[in-house]
XYZ file of C-alpha atoms in Angstrom:
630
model
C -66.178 21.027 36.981
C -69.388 18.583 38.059
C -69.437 19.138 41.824
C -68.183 15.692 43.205
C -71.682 13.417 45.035
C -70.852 13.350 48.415
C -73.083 10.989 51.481
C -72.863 10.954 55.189
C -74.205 7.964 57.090
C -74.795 8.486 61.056
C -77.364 5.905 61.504
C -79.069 5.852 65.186
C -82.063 3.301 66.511
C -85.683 5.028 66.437
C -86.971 4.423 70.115
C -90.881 4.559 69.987
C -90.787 7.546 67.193
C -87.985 9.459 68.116
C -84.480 9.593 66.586
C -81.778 12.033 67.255
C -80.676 14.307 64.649
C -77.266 13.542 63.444
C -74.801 15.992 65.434
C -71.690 14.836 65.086
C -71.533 13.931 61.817
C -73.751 17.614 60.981
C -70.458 19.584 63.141
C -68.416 17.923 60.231
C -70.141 18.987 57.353
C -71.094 21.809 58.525
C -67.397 22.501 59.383
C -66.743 21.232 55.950
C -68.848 23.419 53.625
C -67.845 26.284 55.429
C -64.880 26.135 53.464
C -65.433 27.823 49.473
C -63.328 25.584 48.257
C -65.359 22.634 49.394
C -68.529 23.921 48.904
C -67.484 24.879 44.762
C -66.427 21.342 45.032
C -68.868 19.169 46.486
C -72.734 18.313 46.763
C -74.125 16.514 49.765
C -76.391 14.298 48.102
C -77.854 12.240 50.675
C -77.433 11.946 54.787
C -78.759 8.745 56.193
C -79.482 9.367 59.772
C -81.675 6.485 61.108
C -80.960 2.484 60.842
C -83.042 1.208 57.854
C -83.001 -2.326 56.460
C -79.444 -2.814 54.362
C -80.906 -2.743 50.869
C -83.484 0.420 50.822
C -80.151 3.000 52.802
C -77.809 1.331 49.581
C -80.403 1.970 46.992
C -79.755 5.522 48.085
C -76.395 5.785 47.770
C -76.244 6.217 43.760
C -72.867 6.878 42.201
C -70.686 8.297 45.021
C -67.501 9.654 44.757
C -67.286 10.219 48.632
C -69.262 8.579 51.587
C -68.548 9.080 55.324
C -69.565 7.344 58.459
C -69.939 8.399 61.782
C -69.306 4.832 63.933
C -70.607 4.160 67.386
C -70.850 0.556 68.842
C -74.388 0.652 68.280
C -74.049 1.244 63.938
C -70.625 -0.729 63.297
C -71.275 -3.501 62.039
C -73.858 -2.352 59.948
C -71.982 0.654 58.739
C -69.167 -2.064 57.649
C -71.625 -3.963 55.428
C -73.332 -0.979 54.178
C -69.511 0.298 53.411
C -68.329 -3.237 51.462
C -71.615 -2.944 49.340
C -71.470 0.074 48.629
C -67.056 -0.421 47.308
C -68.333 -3.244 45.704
C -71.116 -1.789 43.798
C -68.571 1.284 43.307
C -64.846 0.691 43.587
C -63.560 4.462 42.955
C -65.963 5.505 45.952
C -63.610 6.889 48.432
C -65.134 5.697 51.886
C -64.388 7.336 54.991
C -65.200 6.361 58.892
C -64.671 8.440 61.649
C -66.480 8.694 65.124
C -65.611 6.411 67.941
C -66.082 2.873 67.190
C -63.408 2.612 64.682
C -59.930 1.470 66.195
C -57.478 3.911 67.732
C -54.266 4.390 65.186
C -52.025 2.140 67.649
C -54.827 -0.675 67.462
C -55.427 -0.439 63.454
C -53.376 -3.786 63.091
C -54.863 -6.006 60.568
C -58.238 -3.851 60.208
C -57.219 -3.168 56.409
C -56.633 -6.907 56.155
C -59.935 -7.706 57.397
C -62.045 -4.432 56.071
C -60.413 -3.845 52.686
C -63.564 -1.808 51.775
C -62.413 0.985 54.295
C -59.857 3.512 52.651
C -59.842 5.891 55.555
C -60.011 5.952 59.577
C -60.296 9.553 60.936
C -59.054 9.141 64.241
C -59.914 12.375 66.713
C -61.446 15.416 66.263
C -62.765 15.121 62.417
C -63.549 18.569 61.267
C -60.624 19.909 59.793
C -58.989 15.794 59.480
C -62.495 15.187 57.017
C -61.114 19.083 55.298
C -58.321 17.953 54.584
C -59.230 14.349 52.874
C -62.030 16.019 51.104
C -59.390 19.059 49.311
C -56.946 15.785 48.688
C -59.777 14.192 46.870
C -60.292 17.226 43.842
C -56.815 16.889 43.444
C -55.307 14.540 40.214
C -52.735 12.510 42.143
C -54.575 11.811 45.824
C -51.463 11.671 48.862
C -53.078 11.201 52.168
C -49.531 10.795 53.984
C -49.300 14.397 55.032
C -52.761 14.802 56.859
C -53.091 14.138 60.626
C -54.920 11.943 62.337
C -55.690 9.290 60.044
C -55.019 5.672 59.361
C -55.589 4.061 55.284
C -53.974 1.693 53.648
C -50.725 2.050 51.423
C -51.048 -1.298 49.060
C -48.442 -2.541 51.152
C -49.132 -1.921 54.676
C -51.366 0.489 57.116
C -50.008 3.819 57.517
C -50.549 5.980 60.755
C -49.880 9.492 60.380
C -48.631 11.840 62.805
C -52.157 12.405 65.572
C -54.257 15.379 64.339
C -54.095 18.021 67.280
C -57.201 19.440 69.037
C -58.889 22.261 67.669
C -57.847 25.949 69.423
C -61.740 27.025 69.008
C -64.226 25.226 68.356
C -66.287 28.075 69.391
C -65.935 29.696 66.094
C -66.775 26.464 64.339
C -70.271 26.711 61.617
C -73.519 24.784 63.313
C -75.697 22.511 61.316
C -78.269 24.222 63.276
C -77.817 27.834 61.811
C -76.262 27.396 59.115
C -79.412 25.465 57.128
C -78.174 21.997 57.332
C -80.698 20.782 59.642
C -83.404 23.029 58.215
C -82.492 20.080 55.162
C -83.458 17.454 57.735
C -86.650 19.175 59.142
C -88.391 19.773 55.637
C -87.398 16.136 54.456
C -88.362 14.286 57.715
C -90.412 11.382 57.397
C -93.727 12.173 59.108
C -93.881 9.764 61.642
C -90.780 10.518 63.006
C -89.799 12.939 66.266
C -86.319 14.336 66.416
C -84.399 14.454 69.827
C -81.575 17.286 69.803
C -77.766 16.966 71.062
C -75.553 20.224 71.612
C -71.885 20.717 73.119
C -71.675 23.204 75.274
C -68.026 21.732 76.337
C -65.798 19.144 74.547
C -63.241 17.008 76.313
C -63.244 15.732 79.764
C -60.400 16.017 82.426
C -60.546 12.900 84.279
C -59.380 9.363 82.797
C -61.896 6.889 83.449
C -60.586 3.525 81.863
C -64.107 2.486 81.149
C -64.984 6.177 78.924
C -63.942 6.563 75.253
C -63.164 10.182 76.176
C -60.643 9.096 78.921
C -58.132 8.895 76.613
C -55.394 11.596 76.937
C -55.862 13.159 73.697
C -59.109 14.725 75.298
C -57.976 15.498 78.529
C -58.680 19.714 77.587
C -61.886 20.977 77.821
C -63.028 23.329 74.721
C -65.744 25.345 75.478
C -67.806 26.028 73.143
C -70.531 28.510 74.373
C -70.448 31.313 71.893
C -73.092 29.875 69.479
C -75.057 27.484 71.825
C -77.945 30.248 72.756
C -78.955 30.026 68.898
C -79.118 26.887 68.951
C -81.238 26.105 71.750
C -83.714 28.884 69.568
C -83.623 26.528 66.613
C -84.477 23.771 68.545
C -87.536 25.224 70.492
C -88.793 26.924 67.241
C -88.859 23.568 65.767
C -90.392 22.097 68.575
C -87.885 19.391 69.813
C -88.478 17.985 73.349
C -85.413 16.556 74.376
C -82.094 17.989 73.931
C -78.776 16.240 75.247
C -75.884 18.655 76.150
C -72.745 16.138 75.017
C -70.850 18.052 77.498
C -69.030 15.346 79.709
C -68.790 17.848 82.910
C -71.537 20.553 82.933
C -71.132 22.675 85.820
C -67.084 22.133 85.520
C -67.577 26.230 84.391
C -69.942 27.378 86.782
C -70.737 30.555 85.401
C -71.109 30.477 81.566
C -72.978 26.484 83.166
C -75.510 28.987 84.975
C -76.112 31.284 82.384
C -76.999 28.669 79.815
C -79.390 26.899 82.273
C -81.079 30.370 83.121
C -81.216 30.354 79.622
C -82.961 27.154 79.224
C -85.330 28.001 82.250
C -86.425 31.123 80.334
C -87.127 29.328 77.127
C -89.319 26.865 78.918
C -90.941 29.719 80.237
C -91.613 31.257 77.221
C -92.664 28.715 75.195
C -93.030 25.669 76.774
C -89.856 23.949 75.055
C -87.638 21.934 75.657
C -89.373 19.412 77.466
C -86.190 17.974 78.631
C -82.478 19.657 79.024
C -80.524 16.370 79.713
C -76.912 17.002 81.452
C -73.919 15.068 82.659
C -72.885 16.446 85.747
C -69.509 17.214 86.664
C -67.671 14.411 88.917
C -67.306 14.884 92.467
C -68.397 18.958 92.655
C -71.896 18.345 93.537
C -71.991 21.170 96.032
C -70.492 23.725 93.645
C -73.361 22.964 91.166
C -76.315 23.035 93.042
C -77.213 26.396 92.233
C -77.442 25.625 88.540
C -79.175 22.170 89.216
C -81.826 24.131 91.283
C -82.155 26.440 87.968
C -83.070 23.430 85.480
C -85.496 21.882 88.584
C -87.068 24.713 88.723
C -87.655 24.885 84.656
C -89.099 21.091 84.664
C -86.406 20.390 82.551
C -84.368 17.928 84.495
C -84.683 14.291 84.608
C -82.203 13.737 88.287
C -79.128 14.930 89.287
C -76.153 12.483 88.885
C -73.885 11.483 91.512
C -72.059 8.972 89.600
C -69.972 6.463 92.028
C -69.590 3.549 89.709
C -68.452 1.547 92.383
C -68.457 1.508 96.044
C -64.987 -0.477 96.295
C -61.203 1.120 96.606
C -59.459 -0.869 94.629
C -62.133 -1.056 91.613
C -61.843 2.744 92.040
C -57.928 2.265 91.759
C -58.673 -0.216 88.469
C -60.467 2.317 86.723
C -58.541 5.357 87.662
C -61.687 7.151 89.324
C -61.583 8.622 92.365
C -65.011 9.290 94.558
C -66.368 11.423 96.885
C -66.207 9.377 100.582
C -68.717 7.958 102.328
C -69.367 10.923 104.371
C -69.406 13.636 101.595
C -71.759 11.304 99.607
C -74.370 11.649 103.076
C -73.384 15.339 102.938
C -73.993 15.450 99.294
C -77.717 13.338 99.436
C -78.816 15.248 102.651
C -78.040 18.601 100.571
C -79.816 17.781 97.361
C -82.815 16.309 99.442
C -83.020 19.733 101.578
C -82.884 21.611 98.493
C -85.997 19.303 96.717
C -83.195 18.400 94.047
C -83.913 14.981 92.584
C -80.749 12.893 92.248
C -79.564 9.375 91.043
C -76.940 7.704 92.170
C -74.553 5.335 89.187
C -73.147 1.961 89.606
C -71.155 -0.185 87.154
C -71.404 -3.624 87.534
C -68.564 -6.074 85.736
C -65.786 -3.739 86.490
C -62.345 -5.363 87.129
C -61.326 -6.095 90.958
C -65.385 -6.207 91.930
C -66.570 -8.856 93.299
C -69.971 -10.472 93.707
C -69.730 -9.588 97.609
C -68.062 -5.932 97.122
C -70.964 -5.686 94.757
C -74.095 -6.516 96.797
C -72.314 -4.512 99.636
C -71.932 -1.423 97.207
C -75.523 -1.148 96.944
C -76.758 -1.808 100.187
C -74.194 1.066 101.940
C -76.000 3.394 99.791
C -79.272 2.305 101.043
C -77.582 2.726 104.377
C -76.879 5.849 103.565
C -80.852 6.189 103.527
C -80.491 7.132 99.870
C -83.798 5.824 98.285
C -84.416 8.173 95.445
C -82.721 5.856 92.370
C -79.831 3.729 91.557
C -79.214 3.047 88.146
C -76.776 0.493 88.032
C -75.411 -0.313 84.381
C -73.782 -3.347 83.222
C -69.838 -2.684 82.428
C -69.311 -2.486 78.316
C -65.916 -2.832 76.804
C -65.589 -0.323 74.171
C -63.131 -0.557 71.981
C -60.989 2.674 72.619
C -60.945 2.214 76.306
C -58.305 0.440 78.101
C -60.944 -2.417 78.134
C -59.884 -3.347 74.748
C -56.031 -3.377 75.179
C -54.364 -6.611 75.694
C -52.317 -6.033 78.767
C -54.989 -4.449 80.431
C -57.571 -7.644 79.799
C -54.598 -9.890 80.644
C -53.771 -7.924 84.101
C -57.648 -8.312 85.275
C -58.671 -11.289 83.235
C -61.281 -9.754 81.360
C -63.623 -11.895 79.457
C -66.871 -10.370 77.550
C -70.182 -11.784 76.385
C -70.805 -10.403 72.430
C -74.887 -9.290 73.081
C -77.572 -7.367 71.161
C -77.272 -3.621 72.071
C -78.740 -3.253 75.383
C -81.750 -0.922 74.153
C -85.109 -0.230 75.761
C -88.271 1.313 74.837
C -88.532 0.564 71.454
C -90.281 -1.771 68.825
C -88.464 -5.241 68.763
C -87.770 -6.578 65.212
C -87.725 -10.073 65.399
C -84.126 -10.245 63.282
C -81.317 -9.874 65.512
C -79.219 -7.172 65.026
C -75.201 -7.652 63.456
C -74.006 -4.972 65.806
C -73.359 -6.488 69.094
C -72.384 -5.006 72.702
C -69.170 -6.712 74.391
C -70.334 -6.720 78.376
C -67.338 -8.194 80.756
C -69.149 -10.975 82.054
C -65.913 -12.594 83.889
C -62.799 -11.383 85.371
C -60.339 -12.569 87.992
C -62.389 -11.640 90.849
C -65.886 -12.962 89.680
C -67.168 -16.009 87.532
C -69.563 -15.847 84.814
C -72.059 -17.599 87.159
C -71.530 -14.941 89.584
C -72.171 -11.935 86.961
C -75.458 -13.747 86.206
C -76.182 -13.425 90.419
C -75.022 -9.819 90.660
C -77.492 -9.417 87.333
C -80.421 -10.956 89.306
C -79.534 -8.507 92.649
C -79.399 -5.715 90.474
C -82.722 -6.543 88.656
C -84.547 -7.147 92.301
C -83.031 -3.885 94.082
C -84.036 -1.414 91.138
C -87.684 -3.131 90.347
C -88.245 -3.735 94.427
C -86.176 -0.913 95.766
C -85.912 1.734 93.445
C -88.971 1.642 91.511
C -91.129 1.297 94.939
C -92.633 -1.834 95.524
C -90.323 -3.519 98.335
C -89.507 -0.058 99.594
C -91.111 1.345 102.335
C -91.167 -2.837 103.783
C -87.341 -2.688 104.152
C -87.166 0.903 105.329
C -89.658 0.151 108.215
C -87.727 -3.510 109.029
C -84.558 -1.917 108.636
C -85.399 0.211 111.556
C -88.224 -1.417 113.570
C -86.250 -4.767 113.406
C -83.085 -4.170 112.806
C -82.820 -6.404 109.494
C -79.682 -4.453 107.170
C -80.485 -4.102 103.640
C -78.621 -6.534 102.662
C -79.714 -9.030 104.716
C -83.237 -8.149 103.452
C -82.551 -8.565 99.674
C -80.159 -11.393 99.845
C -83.257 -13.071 101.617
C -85.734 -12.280 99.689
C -83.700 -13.150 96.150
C -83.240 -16.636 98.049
C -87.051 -16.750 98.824
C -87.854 -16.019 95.101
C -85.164 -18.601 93.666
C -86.861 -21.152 96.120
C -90.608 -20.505 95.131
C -90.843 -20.369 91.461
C -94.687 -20.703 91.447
C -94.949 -17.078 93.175
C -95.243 -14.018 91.357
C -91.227 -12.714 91.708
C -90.467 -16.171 91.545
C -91.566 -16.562 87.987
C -89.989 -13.147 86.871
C -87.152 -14.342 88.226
C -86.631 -17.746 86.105
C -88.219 -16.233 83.027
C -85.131 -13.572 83.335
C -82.517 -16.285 83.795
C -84.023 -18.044 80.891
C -83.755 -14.852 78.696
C -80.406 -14.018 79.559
C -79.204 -17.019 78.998
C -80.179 -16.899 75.025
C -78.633 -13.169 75.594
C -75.492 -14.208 76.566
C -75.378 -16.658 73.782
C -76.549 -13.458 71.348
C -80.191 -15.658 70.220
C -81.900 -12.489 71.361
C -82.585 -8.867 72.097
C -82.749 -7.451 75.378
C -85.625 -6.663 77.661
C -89.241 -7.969 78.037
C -92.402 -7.098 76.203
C -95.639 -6.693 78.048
C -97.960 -6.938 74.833
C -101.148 -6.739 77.290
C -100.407 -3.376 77.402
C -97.551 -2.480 74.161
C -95.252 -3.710 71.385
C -92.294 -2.130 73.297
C -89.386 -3.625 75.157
C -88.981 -2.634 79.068
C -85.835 -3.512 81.266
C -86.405 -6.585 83.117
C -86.602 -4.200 86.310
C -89.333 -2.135 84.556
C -91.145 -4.570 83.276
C -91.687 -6.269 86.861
C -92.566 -3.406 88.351
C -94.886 -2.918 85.985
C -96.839 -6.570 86.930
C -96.376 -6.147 90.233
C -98.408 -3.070 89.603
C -101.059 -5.004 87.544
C -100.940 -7.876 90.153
C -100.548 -6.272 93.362
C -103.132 -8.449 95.063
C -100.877 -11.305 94.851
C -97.722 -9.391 95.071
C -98.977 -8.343 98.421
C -99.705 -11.837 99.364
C -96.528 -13.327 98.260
C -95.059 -10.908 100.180
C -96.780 -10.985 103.613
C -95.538 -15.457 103.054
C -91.927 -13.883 102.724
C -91.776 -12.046 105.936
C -93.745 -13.954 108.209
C -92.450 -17.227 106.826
C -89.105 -16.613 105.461
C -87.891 -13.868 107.598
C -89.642 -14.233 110.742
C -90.487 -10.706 111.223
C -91.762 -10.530 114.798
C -94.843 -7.626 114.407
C -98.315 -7.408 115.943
C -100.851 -7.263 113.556
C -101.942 -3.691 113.300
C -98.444 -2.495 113.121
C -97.850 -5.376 110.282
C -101.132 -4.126 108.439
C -99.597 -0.142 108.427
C -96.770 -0.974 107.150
C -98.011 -3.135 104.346
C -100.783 -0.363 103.641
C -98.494 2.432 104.055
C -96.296 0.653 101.104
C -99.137 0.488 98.564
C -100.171 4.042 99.261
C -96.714 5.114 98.690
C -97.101 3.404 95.271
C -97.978 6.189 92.066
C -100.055 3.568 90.590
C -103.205 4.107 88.843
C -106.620 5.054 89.929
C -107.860 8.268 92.185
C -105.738 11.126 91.937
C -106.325 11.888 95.966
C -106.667 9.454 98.737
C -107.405 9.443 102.133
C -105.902 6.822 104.315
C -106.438 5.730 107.927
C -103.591 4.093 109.950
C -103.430 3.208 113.856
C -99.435 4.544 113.822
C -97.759 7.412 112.746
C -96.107 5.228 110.448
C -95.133 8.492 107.551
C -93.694 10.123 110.119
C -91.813 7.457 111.548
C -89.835 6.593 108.178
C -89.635 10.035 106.698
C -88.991 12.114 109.607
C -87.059 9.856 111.983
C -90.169 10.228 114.887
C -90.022 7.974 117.528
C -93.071 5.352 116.281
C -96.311 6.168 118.323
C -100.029 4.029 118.281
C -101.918 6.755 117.438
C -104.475 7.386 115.189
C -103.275 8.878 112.086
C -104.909 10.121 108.396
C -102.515 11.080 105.408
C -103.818 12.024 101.856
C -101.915 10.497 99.354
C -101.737 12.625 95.612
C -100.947 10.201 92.680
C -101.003 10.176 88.691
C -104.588 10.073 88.164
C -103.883 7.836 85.038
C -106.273 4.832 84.264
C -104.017 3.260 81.320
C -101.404 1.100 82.399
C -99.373 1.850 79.168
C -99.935 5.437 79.754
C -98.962 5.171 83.213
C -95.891 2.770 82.537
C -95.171 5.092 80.034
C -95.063 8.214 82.375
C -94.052 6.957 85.690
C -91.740 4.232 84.972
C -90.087 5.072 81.896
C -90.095 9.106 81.900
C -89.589 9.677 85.701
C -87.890 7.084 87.037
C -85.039 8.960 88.170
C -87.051 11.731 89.794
């Protein structure tokens, strides 16, 4: 019998010129054609990995009998047209989507109604569920009502069938890495592209965030899966790959099989130079128990930051979101022991999470600055996914939840000037803050990462934080009021051209981010891309702010003291030019903020090592983009 044509669609965004191979849809066909009966049966004729325009992926898809899609918020709504085209153009094609965008079974409803295209949801774990619908499928009379995990559509009404349980060992499972499916890829890879690599060392996650598709109870056990991950990581630095992401949710939960693989990494690196980058999540609240491995992957250059991941600073949010932090003193204990140990960290904020407000909020960040935490914040705006409590009525209702439908919040890559049909849902309002007020927390985030985090306003509120007493947030909250009230300055026209943008984002009318074209075609964040002209116009960045606090905040300071500090700032600054410095100052001003001396007028030289790059892009490129967590 003529081997049925089978597809697989897992389509990703190319950033720059890298895309990701296609894991999770290659652990299901791999899975798959491990099986003889569905290898005698079936031909993978085509896997469409990368987003496309609609017309040139369909023109691929010729005379299918089976096509499967992998969903994530960032492919739905393209996978859904791509999927009606394609039942229109073939109405026997049996189509197929698993992944996690697709609707849990208890939230199916009237998706059949709306998607009558779709004959399947896979709902889970999909390797043995995608088996099982692809044995059904060689047989004469097709009955879908005895596999697990699934959702379809009778001709009468949805049916949900019983949930498919977890895998014992997923351990044992085939790889698309050994077992030639990616090989495929490799020798069919469009030359300008550069493939980024994902392996699971660990599936499932113990803890329930509300905001995390994986919080759901079905994947409260952890599978490890460490068996087969050592060949992998060979495949991937004999091909060359830079980047690999380990999809495991809570590396270090295992802390010696966690160790081994690192040391494993490290060695690799070693020996050949590869991977460039071993990207981890780290497990919640255990930062002490991991610091041994974390040390490991610093050591290797193959860490980008260690997380400590708070999301928010505020009890009851905590209590909203059923996460539970480290306190305020273990977080001290926690930054003063990664510090000691020359461990870069990060710390994670959420903001738009319910029970927040805008006060709570701005608070938040400035404790951690408190903290004297400077390293990085990354503070992300809250999405509501659709398999997270976000989604569920009662839950929206409870914390009057309201959400802004956006482009996908993506950076660093070429900007199309179409919008895209697959749109993020960020809570934008909730019972304890307007919309108006989520636009203000936007603007505080944007001026504490660019001014704060990425270096330009930080060494100025370190020293007045100390030498005058001025809190952090009484700092920032002035100088976001100084900007909003001088729109001709520098900041001040960042500022209003970012409220103009998001505006239009809110509204969806266009993509995220800001494009610098003096110096690319790509799109930064809005805090990137100002630190990125306050590099290029420091001169009057420096002005603007010497206006702000003599002016605005009043800071009482005699001169030469005033002219260290605002020296001291821009040689803290990795910006272009020599690669070695030496400065003059008439305090010990270095020692002062980094090693808690009491301040002293004395005459003082410090040599100052930076990037030794002259090309702004290059240097954006490297510094801003690549390192900013370290």
């Amino acid at each position: 019998m003529k081997p049925k044509r089978l597809f697989m669609l897992e389509l990703s965004d190319v950033f720059g010129n890298q895309v990701y191979l296609p894991y999770s849809s290659g652990v299901v066909l791999s899975y798959a054609f491990s099986k003889p009966h569905i290898k005698e049966n079936y031909e993978l004729i085509d896997w469409l990995y990368y987003r496309d325009s609609i017309e040139s992926m369909v023109e691929r898809i010729e005379d299918p009998d089976i096509v499967g899609f992998s969903c994530f918020v960032w492919n739905w709504q393209m996978n859904l047209k791509v999927a009606k085209i394609i039942k229109d153009k073939y109405p026997e094609c049996l189509i197929v989507f698993g992944g996690q965008q697709q609707p849990l079974a208890d939230r199916v409803e009237d998706f059949f109604d709306n998607h009558p295209y779709v004959d399947i949801l896979v709902h889970g774990e999909g390797e043995v569920t995608f088996v099982e619908i692809l044995e059904e499928c060689t047989k004469e009379t097709r009955d879908y009502s005895h596999i697990n995990g699934i959702s379809y559509h009778n001709g009468k009404m949805p049916v949900m069938t019983f949930p498919r349980p977890r895998m014992d060992d997923i351990d044992e499972c085939e790889s698309p890495y050994l077992d030639g499916l990616f090989d495929k890829l490799m020798e069919s890879r469009p030359p300008h592209l550069l493939y980024n690599a994902s392996v699971e060392s660990a599936r499932g996650c113990p803890f329930s965030c509300a905001f995390c598709e994986i919080g759901e109870r079905y994947y409260v056990k952890v599978k490890k899966n460490y068996g087969k991950i050592k060949k992998e990581i060979d495949w991937i630095v004999k091909n060359k790959i830079e980047y690999i992401t380990d999809a495991n949710s809570n590396f270090g939960l295992y802390y010696k099989p966690d160790m081994d693989l690192a040391e494993y990494v490290k060695e690799k690196k070693e020996e050949t130079g590869y991977p460039h980058a071993y990207r981890v999540t780290w497990v919640k609240g255990k930062a002490d128990k991991v610091l041994d491995i974390a040390k490991v992957l610093e050591e290797a250059g193959v860490q980008k930051g260690m997380t400590i991941a708070l999301q928010s600073m505020n009890q009851k949010v905590l209590d909203a979101i059923m996460r539970k932090n480290v306190d305020g003193g273990k977080l001290k204990e926690f930054i003063e022991m990664y510090e000691g140990n020359q461990i870069s960290s990060y710390v994670e904020l959420i903001w738009g999470l319910p029970e927040e407000t805008l006060e709570s909020f701005i608070e938040g960040v400035c404790e951690i600055m408190e903290l004297d935490y400077h390293n990085y914040l990354d503070i992300h705006l809250m999405a509501a996914l659709i398999n997270t409590p976000f989604s569920r009525p009662d839950y929206i209702e409870k914390y009057g939840l309201e959400v802004s439908h956006t482009q996908p919040r993506f950076h660093h890559r070429h900007i199309r000037d179409k919008l895209s049909e697959d749109t993020t849902q960020f809570v934008t309002k909730s019972n304890t803050f307007t919309q108006e007020e989520w636009i203000e927390g936007h603007q505080f985030r944007w001026l504490t990462i660019f001014g704060h985090y990425l270096g330009p306003t930080q060494y100025i509120s370190r020293f007045v934080r100390r030498y005058s007493n001025v809190s952090y947030e009484d700092f920032y909250t002035s100088l976001l009021e100084y900007i909003k009230t001088h729109p001709d300055t520098l900041l001040g026209k960042e500022y209003a051209a970012i409220m103009t943008n998001l505006n239009q984002i809110l509204d969806n009318k266009r993509h995220w981010g800001i494009v610098i074209p003096e110096i690319s075609n790509i799109n930064w964040s809005v805090d990137e891309a100002t630190a990125i002209k306050v590099a290029m116009n420091y001169d009057i960045y420096e002005f603007e702010m010497t206006q702000f606090l003599l002016n605005h905040l009043n800071l009482d300071i005699e001169s030469d003291l005033f002219d260290d500090m605002m020296n001291y700032q821009k040689d803290r600054m990795n910006y272009i030019g020599p690669s070695v410095k030496d400065k003059k100052y008439h305090y010990n001003i270095h020692d002062y903020l980094e090693n808690d001396t009491p301040l002293l007028k004395t005459a003082t030289q410090l040599q100052f090592e930076s990037c030794g790059i002259e090309d702004y892009f290059e240097w954006a490129k490297k510094i801003i983009w690549f390192s900013r967590r370290t």
